[in-house]
XYZ file of C-alpha atoms in Angstrom:
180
model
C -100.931 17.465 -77.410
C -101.059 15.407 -80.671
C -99.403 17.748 -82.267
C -96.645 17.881 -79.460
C -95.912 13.600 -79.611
C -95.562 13.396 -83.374
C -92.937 16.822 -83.269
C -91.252 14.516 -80.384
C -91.807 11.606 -82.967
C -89.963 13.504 -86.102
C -87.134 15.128 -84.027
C -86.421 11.130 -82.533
C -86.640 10.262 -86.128
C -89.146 7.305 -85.677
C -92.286 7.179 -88.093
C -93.205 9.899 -89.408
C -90.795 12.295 -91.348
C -91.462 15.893 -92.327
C -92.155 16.318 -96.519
C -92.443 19.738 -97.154
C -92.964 21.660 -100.378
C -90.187 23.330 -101.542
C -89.978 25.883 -104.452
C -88.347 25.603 -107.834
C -86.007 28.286 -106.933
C -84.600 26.213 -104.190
C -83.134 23.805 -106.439
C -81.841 26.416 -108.966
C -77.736 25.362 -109.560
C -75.122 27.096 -111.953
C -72.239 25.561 -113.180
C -69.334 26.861 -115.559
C -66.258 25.296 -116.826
C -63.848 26.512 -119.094
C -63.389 24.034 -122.283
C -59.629 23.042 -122.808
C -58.460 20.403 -125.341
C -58.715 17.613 -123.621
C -62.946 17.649 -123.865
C -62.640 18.368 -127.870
C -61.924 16.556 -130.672
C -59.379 17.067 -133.613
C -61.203 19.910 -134.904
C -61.487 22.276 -131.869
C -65.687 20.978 -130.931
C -66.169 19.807 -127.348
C -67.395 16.343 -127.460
C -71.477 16.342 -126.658
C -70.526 13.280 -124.724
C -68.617 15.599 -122.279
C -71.698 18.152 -121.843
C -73.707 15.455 -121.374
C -71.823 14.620 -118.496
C -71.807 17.953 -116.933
C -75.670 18.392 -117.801
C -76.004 15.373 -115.672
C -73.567 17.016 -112.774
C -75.518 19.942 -113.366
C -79.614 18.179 -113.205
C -78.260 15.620 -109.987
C -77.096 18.747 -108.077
C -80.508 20.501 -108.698
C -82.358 17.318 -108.028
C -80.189 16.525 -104.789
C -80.484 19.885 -103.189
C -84.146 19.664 -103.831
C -84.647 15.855 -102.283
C -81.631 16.943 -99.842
C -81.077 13.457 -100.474
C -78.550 11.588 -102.888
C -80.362 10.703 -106.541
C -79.161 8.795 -109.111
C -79.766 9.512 -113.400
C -83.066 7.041 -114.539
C -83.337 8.851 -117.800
C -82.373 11.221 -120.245
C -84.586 13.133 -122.901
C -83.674 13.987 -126.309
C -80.398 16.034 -126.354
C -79.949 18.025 -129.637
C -76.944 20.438 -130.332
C -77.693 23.788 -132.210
C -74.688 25.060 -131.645
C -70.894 23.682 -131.398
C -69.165 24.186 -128.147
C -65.352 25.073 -128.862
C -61.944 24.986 -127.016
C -61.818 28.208 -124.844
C -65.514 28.970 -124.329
C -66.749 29.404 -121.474
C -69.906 26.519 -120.324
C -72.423 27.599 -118.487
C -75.125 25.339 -116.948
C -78.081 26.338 -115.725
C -80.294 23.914 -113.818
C -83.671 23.253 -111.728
C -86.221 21.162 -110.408
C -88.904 21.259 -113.493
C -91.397 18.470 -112.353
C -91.507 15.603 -108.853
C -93.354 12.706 -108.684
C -93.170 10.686 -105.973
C -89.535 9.907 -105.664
C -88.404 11.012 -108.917
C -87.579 14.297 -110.096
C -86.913 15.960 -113.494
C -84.282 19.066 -114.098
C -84.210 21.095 -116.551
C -80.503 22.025 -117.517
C -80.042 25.010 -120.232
C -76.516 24.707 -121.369
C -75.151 27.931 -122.849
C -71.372 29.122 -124.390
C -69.518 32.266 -124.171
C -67.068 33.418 -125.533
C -64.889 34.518 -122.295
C -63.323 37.589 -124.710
C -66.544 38.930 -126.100
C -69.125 37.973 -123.837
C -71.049 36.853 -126.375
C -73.472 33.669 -125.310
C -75.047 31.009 -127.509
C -77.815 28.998 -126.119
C -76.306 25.592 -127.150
C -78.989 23.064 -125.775
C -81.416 22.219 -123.576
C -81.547 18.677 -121.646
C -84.556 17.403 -119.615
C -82.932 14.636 -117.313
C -84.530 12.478 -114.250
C -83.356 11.280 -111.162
C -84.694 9.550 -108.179
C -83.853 10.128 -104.664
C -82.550 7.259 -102.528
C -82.852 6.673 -98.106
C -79.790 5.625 -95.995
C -80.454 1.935 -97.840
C -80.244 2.876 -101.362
C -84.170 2.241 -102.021
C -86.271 5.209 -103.399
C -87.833 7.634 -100.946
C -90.485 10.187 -101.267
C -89.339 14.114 -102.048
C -90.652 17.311 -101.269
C -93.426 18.383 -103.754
C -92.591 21.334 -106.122
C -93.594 24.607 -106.040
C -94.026 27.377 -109.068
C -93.359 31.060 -108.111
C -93.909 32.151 -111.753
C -96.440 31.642 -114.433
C -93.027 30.246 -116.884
C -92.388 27.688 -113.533
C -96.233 26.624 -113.674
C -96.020 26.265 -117.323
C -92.317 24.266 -117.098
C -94.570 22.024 -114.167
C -97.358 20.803 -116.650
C -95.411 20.562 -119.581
C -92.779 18.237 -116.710
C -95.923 16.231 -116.023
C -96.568 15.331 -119.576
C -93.303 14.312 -120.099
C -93.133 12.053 -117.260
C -96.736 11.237 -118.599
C -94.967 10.284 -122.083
C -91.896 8.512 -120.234
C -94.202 6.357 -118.188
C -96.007 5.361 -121.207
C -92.667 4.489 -123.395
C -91.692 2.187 -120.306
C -94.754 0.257 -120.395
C -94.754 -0.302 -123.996
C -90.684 -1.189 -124.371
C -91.961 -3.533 -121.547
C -94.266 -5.469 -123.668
C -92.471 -5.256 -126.592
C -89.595 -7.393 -124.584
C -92.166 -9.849 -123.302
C -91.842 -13.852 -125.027
């Protein structure tokens, strides 16, 4: 009977809402796009500003499909370039949910380059980028808790929470370092 008021409850959409777990597969997201001049500079090298930007597009889609709610970018880790990205190749982005806190949510984008006439792929980067999910009045709201399938997905989840551990910490100390 309990049961049966707070189902009516949920379905009316008054108090309580439904938070269920959802797994890290869920939230997986590939994008590609083709480099042309435009994203390069003088020398034939897409601009790292420009991946950025689709690592982001890439990381908010994972993060918003696992939230099903709209996010916005609080933060993005160290992005290093091993390899250059040139006009023609191919950019593939790979992304998913690594780590959720309460409303936040970290994705882990691998960014990779082929060569569309070889098939050969170059592992160019790897970004770690976090969003938080917003309700109907732009404030943050909780999201589904994360679930590993995989030993790798349990070891991306702790290795997440240490991050967001480290983040946390970084805040707080930039914090005081601003204080008068």
């Amino acid at each position: 009977m309990a049961h049966d008021r707070r189902s009516r409850r949920i379905q009316a959409g008054h108090g309580l809402t439904p938070n269920p777990s959802k797994p890290v597969s869920a939230s997986r997201v590939t994008l590609s796009q083709l480099m042309q001049p435009q994203f390069a500079n003088l020398r034939g090298a897409v601009h790292g500003g420009w991946i950025m930007k689709l690592a982001d597009e890439a990381g908010g889609l994972a993060a918003a499909r696992h939230a099903q709610k709209p996010v916005v970018t609080v933060a993005i880790d160290q992005m290093s370039f091993h390899s250059p990205i040139r006009i023609g190749d191919l950019v593939i982005l790979e992304a998913e949910v690594t780590f959720v806190g309460n409303s936040s949510l970290e994705a882990r984008v691998q960014v990779t380059a082929e060569d569309p006439l070889t098939a050969i792929r170059t592992h160019t980067n790897t970004a770690y980028l976090v969003y938080v999910a917003l309700d109907a009045a732009g404030r943050p709201t909780r999201v589904p808790r994360l679930i590993a399938e995989t030993e790798s997905e349990s070891l991306r989840m702790a290795r997440g929470e240490r991050r967001q551990a480290d983040r946390l910490a970084r805040l707080k100390h930039e914090a005081q370092e601003a204080a008068p």
